[in-house]
Coordinates of C-alpha atoms in Angstrom, one line a residue:
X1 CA 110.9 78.8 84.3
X2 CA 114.1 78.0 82.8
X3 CA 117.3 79.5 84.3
X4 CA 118.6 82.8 82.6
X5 CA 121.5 82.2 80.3
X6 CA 123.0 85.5 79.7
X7 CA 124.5 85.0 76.2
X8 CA 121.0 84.7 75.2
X9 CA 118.1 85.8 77.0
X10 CA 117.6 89.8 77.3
X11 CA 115.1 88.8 80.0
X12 CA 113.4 86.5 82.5
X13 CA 109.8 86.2 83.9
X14 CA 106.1 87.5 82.6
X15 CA 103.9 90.2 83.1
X16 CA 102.1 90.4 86.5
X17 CA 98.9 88.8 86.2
X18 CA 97.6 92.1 87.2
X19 CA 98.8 93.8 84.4
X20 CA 97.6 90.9 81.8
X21 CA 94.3 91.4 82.5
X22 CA 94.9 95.1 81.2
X23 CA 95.9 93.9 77.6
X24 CA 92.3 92.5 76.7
X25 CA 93.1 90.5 73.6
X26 CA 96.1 92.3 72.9
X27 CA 98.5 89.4 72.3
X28 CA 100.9 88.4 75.3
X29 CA 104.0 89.2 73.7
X30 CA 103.8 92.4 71.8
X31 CA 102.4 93.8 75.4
X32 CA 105.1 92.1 77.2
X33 CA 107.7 93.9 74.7
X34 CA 106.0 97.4 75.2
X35 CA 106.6 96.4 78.7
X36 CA 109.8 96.0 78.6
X37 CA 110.3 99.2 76.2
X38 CA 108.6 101.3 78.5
X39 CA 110.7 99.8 82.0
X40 CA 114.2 100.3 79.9
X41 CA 113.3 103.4 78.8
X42 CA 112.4 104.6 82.9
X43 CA 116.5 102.3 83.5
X44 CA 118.0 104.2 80.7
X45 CA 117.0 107.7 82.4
X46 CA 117.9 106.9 85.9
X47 CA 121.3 105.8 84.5
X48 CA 121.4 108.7 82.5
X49 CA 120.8 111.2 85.3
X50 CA 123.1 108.8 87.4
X51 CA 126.1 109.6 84.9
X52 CA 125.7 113.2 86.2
X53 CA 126.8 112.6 89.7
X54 CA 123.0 113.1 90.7
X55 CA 122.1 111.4 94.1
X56 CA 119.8 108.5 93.1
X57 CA 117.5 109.6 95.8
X58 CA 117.5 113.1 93.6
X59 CA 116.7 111.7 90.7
X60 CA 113.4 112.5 89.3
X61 CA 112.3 110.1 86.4
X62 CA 109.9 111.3 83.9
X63 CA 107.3 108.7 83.1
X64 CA 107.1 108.4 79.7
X65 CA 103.2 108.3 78.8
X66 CA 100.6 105.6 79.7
X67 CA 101.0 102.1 80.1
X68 CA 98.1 99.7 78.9
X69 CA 96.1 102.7 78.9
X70 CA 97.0 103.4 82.8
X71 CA 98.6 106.5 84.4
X72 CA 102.0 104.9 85.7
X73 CA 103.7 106.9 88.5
X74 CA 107.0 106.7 90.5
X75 CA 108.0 107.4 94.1
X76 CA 111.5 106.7 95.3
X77 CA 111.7 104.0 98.2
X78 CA 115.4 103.5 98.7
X79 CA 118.6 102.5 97.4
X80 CA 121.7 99.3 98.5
X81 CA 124.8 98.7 97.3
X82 CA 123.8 97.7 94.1
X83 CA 120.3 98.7 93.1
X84 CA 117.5 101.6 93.8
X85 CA 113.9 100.7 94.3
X86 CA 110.7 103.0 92.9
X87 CA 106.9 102.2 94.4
X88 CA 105.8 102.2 91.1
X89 CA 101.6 102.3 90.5
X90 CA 100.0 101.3 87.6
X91 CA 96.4 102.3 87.7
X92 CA 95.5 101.0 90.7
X93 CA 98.2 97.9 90.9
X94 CA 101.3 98.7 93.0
X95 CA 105.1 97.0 92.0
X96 CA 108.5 97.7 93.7
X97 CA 110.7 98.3 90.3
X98 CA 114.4 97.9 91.5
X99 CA 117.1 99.3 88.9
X100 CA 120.6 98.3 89.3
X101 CA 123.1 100.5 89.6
X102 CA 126.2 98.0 88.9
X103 CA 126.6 95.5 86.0
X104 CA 124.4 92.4 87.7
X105 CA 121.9 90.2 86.3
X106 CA 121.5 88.8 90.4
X107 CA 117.5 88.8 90.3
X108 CA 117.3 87.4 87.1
X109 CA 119.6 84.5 87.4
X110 CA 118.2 83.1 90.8
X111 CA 114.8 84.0 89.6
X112 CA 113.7 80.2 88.7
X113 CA 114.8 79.3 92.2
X114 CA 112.1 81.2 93.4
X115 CA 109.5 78.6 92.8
X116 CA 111.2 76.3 95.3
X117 CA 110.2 78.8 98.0
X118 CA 107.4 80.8 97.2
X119 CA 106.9 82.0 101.0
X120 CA 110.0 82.8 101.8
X121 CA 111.3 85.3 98.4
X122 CA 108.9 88.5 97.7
X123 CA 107.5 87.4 93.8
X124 CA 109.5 88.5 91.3
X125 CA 107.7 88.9 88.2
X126 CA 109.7 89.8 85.1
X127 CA 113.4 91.6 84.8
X128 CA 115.3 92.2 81.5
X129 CA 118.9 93.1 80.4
X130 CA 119.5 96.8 78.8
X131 CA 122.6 98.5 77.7
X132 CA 123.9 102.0 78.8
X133 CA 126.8 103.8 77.7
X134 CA 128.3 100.0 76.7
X135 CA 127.8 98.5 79.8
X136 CA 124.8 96.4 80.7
X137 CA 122.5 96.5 83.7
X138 CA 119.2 94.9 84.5
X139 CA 116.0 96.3 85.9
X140 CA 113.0 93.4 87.7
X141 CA 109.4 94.2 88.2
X142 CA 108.4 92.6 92.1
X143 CA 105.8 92.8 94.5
X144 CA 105.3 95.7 96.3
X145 CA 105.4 95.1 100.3
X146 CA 103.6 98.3 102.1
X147 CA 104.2 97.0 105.5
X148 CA 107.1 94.9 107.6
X149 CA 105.7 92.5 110.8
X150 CA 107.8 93.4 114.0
X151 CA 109.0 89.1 113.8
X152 CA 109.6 89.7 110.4
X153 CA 112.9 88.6 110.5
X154 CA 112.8 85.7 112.7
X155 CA 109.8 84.5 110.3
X156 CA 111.8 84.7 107.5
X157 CA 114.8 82.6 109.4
X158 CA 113.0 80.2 110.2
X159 CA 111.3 80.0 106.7
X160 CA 115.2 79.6 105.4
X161 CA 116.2 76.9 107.9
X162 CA 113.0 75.0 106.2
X163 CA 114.0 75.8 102.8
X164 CA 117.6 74.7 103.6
X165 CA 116.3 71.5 104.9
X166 CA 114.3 70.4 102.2
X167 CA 115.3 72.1 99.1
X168 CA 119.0 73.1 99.5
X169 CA 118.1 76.5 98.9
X170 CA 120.3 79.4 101.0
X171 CA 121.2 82.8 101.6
X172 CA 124.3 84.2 101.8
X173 CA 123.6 87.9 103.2
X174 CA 120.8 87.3 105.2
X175 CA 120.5 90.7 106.9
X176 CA 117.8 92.1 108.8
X177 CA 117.8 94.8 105.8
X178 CA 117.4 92.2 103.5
X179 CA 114.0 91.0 104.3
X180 CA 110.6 92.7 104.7
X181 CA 107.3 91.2 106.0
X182 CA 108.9 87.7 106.7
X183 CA 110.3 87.8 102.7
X184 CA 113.1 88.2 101.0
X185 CA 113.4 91.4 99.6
X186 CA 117.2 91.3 98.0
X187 CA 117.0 88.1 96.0
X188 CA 120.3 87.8 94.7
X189 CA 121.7 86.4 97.7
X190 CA 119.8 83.2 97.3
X191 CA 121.5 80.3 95.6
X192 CA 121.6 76.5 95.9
X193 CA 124.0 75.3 98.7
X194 CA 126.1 72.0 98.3
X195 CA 125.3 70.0 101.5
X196 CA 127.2 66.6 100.8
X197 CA 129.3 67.4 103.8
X198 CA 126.0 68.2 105.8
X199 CA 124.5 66.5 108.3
X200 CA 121.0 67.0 107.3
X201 CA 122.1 65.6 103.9
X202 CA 122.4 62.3 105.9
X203 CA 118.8 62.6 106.5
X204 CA 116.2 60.2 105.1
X205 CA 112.8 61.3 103.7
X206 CA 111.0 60.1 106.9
X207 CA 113.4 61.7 109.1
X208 CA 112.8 65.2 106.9
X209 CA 109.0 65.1 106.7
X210 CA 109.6 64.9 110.8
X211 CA 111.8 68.1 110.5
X212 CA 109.3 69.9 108.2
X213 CA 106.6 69.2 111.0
X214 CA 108.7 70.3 114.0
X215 CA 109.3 73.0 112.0

């Protein structure tokens, strides 16, 4: 996946496997782009009812027909400082569709890290770029985690102490709030960390396969 160059690219990612088997022979891109229409459409509401001083927890999207021949619904999960998440169900798949509230394109630009560490981020699928009263925002399609695990944090710590140790790859708000189920739930925290003044860059390739194992 390449990285998200903002001057360019409107958006990142593919359609859920879920969802592809859905199109039949429909070809991939025209039902990827009546994906996205639909998803911007649902962003452009929220921030349209959002404009009205209307808690986000208040507001009540209207889904705007089928998708892929499915009944789409929406139920509000919760909202951070920059984004508010929907439990959205798509016939009988389940996603967690996050809508930012601030001008960020955070999930889509660290969204080719992901590959790095699949078990540590919650799978984010596809995202895009839309515009609202000038401005532009950014929507991503993820995963949907039901449940949380009572060590889910402590997994997910040590998960990122293996990650840093053998891809570079950090957090820098890593929160209890942040994670869910031993995963990262609020991906634009993670980044690439410059370890040249590390001691576990000093490390050799034995010496790390020995870390991975103790870990």
């Amino acid at each position: 996946m390449k990285k998200f160059n903002r001057a360019v690219h409107k958006s990142m990612g593919e359609l859920p496997p879920a969802l592809r088997q859905l199109i039949g022979d429909a070809d991939v891109a025209t039902a990827t782009a009546e994906f996205k229409d639909f998803m911007t459409a649902l962003a452009t509401e929220f921030h349209a009812q959002l404009a009205l001083d209307i808690n986000p927890k208040d507001i009540n999207l209207r889904v705007p027909g089928k998708l892929f021949g499915q009944t789409v619904s929406l139920d509000y999960v919760a909202s951070g400082s920059i984004g508010s998440v929907y439990k959205m169900t798509i016939g009988d798949n389940i996603f967690a569709f996050k809508i930012n509230r601030r001008t960020t394109t955070g999930e889509l630009d660290v969204m080719p890290l992901q590959k790095r560490v699949r078990g540590l981020v919650n799978k984010m699928h596809i995202g895009s770029v839309f515009e609202f009263n000038g401005r532009k925002y950014s929507w991503v399609i993820s995963d949907f985690i039901e449940n949380d695990r009572v060590d889910g944090f402590e997994s997910a710590m040590e998960k990122l102490y293996f990650a840093y140790i053998t891809k570079g790859v950090s957090i820098d708000d890593a929160h209890p709030n942040n994670f869910k189920d031993g995963r990262l739930v609020d991906t634009p925290s993670l980044g690439m960390r410059d370890r040249e003044y590390d001691d576990i860059k000093k490390l050799t390739r034995v010496q790390v396969d020995i870390v991975k194992k103790l870990a």
